[in-house]
mmCIF file of C-alpha atoms in Angstrom:
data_model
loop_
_atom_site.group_PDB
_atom_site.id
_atom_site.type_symbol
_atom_site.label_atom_id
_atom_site.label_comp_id
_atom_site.label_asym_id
_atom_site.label_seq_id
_atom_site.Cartn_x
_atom_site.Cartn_y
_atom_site.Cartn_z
ATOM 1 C CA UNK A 1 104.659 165.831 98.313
ATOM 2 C CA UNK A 2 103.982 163.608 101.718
ATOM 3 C CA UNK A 3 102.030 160.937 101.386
ATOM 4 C CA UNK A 4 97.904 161.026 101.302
ATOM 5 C CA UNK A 5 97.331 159.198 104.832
ATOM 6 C CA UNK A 6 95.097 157.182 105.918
ATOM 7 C CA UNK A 7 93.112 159.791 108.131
ATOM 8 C CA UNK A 8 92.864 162.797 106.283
ATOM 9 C CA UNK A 9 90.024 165.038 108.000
ATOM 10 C CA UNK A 10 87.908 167.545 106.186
ATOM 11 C CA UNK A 11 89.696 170.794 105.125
ATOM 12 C CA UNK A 12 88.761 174.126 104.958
ATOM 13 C CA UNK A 13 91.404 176.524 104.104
ATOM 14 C CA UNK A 14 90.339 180.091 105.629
ATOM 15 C CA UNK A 15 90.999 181.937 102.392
ATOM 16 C CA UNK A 16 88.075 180.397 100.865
ATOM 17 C CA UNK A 17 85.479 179.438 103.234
ATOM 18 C CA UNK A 18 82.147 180.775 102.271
ATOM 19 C CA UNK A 19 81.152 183.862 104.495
ATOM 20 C CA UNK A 20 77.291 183.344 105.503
ATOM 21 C CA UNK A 21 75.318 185.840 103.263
ATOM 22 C CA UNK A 22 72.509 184.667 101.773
ATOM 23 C CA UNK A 23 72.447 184.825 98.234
ATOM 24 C CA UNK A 24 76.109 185.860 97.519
ATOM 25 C CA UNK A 25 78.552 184.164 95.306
ATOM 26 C CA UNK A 26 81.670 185.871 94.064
ATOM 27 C CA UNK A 27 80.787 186.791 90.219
ATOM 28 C CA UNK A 28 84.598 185.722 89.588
ATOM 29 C CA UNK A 29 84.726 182.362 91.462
ATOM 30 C CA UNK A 30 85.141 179.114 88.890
ATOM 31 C CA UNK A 31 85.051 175.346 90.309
ATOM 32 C CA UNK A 32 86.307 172.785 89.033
ATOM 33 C CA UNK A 33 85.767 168.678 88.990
ATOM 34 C CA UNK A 34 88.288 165.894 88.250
ATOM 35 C CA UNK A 35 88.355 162.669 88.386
ATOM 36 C CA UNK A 36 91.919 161.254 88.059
ATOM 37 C CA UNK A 37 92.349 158.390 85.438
ATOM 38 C CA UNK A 38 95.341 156.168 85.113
ATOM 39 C CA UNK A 39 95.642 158.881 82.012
ATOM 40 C CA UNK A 40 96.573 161.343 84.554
ATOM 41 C CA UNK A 41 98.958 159.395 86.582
ATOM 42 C CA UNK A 42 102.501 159.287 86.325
ATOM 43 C CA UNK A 43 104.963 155.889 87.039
ATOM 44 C CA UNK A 44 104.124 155.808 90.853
ATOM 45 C CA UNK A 45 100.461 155.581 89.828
ATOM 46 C CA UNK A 46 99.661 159.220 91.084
ATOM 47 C CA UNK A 47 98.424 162.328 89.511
ATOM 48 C CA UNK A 48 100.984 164.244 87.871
ATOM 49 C CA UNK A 49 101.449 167.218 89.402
ATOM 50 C CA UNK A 50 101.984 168.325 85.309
ATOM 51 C CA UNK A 51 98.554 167.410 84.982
ATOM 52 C CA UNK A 52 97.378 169.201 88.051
ATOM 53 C CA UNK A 53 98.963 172.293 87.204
ATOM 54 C CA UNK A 54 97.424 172.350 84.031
ATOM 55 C CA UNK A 55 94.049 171.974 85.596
ATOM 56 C CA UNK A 56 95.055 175.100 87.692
ATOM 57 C CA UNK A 57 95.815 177.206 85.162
ATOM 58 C CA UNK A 58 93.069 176.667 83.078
ATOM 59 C CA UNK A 59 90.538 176.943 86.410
ATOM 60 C CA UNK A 60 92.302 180.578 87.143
ATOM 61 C CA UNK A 61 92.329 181.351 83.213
ATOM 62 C CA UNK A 62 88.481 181.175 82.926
ATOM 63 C CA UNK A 63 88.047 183.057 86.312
ATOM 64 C CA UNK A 64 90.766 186.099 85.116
ATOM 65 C CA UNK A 65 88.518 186.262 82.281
ATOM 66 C CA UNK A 66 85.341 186.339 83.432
ATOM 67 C CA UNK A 67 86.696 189.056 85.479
ATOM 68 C CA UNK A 68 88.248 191.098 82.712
ATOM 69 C CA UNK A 69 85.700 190.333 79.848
ATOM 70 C CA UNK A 70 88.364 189.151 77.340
ATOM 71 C CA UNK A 71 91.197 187.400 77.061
ATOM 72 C CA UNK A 72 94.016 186.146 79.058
ATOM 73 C CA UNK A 73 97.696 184.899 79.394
ATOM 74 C CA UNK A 74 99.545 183.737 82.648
ATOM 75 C CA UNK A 75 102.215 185.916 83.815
ATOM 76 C CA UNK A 76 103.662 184.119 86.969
ATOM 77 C CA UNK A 77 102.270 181.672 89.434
ATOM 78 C CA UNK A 78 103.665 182.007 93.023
ATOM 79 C CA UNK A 79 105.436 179.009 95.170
ATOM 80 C CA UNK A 80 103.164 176.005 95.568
ATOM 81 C CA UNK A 81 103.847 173.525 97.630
ATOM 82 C CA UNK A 82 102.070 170.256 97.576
ATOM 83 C CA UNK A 83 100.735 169.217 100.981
ATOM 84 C CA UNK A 84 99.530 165.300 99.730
ATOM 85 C CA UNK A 85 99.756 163.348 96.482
ATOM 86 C CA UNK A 86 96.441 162.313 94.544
ATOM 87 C CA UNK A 87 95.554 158.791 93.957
ATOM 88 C CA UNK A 88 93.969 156.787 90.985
ATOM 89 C CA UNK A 89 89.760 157.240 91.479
ATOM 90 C CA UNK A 90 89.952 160.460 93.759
ATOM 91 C CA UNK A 91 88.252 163.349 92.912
ATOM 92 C CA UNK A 92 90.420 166.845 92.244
ATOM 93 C CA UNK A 93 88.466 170.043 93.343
ATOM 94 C CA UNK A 94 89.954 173.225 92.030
ATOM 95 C CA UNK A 95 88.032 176.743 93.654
ATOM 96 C CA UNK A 96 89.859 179.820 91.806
ATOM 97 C CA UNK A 97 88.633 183.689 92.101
ATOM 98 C CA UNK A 98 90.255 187.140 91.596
ATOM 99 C CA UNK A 99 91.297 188.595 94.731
ATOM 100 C CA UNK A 100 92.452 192.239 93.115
ATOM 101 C CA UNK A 101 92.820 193.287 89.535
ATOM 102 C CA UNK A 102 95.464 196.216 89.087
ATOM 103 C CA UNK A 103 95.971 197.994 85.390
ATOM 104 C CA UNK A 104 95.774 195.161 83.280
ATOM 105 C CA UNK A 105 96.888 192.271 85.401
ATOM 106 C CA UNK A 106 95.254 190.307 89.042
ATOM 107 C CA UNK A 107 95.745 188.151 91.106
ATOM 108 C CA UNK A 108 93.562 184.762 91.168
ATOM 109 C CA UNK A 109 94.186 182.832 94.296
ATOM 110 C CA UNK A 110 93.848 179.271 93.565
ATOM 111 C CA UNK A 111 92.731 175.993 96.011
ATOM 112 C CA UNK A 112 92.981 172.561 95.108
ATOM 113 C CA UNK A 113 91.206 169.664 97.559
ATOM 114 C CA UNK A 114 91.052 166.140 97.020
ATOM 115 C CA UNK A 115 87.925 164.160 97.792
ATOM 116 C CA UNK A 116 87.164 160.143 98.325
ATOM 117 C CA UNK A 117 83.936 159.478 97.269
ATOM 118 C CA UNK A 118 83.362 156.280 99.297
ATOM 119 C CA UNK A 119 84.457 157.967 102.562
ATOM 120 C CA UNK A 120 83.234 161.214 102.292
ATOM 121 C CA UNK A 121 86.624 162.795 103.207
ATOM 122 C CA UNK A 122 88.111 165.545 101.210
ATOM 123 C CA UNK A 123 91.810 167.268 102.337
ATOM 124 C CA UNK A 124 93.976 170.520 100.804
ATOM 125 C CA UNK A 125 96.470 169.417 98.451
ATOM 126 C CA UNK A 126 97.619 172.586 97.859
ATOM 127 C CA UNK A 127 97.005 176.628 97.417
ATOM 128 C CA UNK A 128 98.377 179.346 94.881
ATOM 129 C CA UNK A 129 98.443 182.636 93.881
ATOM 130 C CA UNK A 130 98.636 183.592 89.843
ATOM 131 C CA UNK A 131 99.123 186.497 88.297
ATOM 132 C CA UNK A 132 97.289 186.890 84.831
ATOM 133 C CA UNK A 133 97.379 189.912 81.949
ATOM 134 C CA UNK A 134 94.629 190.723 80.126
ATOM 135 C CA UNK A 135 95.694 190.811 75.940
ATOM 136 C CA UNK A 136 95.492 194.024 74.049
ATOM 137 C CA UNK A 137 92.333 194.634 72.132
ATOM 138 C CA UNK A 138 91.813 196.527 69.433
ATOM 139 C CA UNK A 139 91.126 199.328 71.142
ATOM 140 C CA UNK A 140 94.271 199.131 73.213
ATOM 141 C CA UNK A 141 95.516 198.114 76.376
ATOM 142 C CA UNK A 142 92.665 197.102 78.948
ATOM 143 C CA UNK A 143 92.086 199.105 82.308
ATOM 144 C CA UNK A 144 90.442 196.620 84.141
ATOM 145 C CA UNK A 145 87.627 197.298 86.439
ATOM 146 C CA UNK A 146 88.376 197.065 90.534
ATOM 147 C CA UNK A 147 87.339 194.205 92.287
ATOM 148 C CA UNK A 148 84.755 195.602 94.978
ATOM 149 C CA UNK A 149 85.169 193.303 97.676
ATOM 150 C CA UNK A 150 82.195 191.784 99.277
ATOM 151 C CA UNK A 151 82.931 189.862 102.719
ATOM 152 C CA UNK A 152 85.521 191.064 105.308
ATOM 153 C CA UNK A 153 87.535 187.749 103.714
ATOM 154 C CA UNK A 154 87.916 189.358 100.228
ATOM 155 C CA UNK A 155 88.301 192.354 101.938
ATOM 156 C CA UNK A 156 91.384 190.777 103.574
ATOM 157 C CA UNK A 157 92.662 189.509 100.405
ATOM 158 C CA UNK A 158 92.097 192.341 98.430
ATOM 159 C CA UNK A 159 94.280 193.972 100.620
ATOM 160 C CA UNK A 160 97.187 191.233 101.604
ATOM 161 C CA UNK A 161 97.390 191.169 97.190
ATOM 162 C CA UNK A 162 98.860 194.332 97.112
ATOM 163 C CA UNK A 163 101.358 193.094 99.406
ATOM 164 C CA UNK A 164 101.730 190.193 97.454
ATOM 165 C CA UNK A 165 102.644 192.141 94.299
ATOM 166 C CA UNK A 166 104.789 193.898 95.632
ATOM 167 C CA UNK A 167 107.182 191.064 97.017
ATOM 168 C CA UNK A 168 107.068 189.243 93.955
ATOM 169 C CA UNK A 169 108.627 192.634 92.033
ATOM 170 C CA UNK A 170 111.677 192.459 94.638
ATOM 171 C CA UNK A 171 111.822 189.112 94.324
ATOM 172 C CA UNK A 172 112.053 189.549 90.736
ATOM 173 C CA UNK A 173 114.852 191.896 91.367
ATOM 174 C CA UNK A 174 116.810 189.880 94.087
ATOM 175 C CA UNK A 175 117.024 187.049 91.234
ATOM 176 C CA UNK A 176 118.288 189.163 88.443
ATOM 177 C CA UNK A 177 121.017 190.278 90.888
ATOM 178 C CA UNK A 178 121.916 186.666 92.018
ATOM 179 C CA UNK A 179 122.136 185.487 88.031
ATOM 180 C CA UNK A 180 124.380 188.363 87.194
ATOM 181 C CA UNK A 181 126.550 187.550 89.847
ATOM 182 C CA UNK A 182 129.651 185.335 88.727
ATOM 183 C CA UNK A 183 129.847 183.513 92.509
ATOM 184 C CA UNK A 184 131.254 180.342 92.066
ATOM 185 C CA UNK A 185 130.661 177.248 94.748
ATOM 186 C CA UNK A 186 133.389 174.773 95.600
ATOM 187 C CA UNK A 187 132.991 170.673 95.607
ATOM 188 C CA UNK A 188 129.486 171.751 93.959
ATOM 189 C CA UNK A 189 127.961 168.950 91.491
ATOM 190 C CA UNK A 190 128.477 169.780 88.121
ATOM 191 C CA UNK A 191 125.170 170.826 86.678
ATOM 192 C CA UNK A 192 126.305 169.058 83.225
ATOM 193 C CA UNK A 193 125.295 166.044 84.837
ATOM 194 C CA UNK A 194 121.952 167.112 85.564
ATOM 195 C CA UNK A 195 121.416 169.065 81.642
ATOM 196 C CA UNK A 196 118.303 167.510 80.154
ATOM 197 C CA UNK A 197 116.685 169.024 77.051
ATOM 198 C CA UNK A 198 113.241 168.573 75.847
ATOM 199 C CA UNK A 199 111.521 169.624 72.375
ATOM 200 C CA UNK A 200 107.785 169.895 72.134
ATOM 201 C CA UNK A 201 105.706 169.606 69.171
ATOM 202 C CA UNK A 202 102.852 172.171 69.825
ATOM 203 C CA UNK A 203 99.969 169.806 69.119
ATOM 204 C CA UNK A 204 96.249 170.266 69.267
ATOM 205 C CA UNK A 205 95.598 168.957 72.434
ATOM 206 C CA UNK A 206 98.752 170.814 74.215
ATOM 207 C CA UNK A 207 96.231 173.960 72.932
ATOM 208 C CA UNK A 208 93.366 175.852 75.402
ATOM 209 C CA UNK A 209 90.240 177.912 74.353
ATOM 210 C CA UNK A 210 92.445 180.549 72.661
ATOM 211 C CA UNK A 211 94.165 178.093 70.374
ATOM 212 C CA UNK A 212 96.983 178.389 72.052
ATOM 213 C CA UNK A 213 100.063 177.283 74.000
ATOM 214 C CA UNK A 214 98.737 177.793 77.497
ATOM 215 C CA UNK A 215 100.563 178.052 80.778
ATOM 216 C CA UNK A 216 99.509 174.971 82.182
ATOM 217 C CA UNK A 217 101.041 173.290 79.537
ATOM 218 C CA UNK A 218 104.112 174.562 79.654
ATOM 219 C CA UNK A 219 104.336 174.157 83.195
ATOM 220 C CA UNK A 220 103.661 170.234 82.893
ATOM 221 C CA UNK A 221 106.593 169.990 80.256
ATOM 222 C CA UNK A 222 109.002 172.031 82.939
ATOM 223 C CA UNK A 223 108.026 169.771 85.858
ATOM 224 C CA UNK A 224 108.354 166.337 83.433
ATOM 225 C CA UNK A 225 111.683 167.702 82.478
ATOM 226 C CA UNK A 226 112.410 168.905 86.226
ATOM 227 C CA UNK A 227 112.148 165.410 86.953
ATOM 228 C CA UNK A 228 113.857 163.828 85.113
ATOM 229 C CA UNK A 229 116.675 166.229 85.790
ATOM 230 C CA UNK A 230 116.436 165.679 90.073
ATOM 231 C CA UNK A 231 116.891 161.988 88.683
ATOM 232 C CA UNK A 232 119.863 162.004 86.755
ATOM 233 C CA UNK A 233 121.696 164.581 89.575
ATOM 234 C CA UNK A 234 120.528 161.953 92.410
ATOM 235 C CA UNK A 235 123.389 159.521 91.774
ATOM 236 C CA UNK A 236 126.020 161.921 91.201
ATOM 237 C CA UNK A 237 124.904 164.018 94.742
ATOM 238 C CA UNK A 238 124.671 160.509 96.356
ATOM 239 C CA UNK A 239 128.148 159.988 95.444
ATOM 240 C CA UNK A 240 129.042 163.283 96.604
ATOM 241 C CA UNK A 241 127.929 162.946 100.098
ATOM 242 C CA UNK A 242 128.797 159.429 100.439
#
């Protein structure tokens, strides 16, 4: 993540600006408020993008199911990439709605702003895409209804979601074809020295509204675990290269 700056502007990113019609809100949009504690920060006194994720995924959660009427688990959240980093005292705004349901999955496209309350400024941190499954019911698996876009923007998401979908099953492919492959890369730092293993208690407060493990949780404990990882490799690449 680059640095916050000193002269972030106002941001709007296209995907969600709100289209002029009077009286229309999309019936799956959720928003979301945080203010970020020192609770929330990691070492270099910045939200943790652990803890943002979390916030995500429980922001897309509630507007999958609103959508779908029941219940729902993450399946796969798309590349995010952080634009800024999130100080102590600013305020995290997280817009998420459902852009196209299929059988029993959709997409919910995600946006995350930060805002400065003294200045009035508020900048994109960052934007996502996440795919979420209704559960079974009783009855069975759930059909979901269509999304019936509303403003030539949904329109244009409904229809770039398809697309979406689509990549992410290739991609899906293209990765189980790399891992079965047995290429091997010379003067390449072994990854022994960047192994670290982590064991979770599940705990009540690692739970969401289901009473469950949720997505966002389990993406913070990958990313504290990431870290910690990049750190450990840093010194042996260093002494690679040097």
């Amino acid at each position: 993540m680059t640095s916050e700056g000193k002269h972030a502007d106002t941001v709007l990113d296209p995907l969600f600006i709100e289209e002029s019609e009077e009286g229309y809100r999309n019936p799956t949009e959720v928003k979301m408020s945080q203010i970020v504690l020192p609770c929330h920060a990691n070492h270099c006194g910045e939200l943790s993008v652990g803890q943002l994720l979390k916030w995500m995924d429980s922001t897309a959660c509630l507007s999958a199911e609103r959508h779908a009427g029941c219940s729902c688990i993450t399946a796969s959240v798309d590349d995010i990439h952080f634009e800024h980093t999130i100080g102590v005292g600013k305020v995290v705004n997280i817009i998420a709605k459902v852009n196209r349901a299929f059988t029993s999955s959709m997409e919910v496209g995600i946006l995350v702003t930060c805002e400065d309350l003294y200045t009035d400024r508020q900048w994109k941190v960052c934007h996502a895409f996440a795919t979420f499954v209704a559960r079974r019911t009783e009855a069975g698996k759930v059909q979901l209804k269509q999304v019936i876009p509303h403003t030539q923007m949904e329109q244009m998401e409904y229809s770039l979601a398809a697309e979406r979908r689509r990549m992410r099953l290739i991609h899906a492919e293209i990765i189980t074809d790399l891992l079965s492959s047995s290429t091997e890369y010379q003067d390449a730092v072994p990854a022994e020295r960047t192994r670290v293993e982590s064991v979770e208690l599940v705990l009540p407060p690692h739970a969401n509204h289901q009473v469950s493990t949720f997505g966002g949780q389990i993406m913070a404990w990958m990313e504290n675990v990431a870290t910690i990882a990049a750190r450990c490799g840093l010194p042996a690449l260093l002494k690679f290269t040097n």
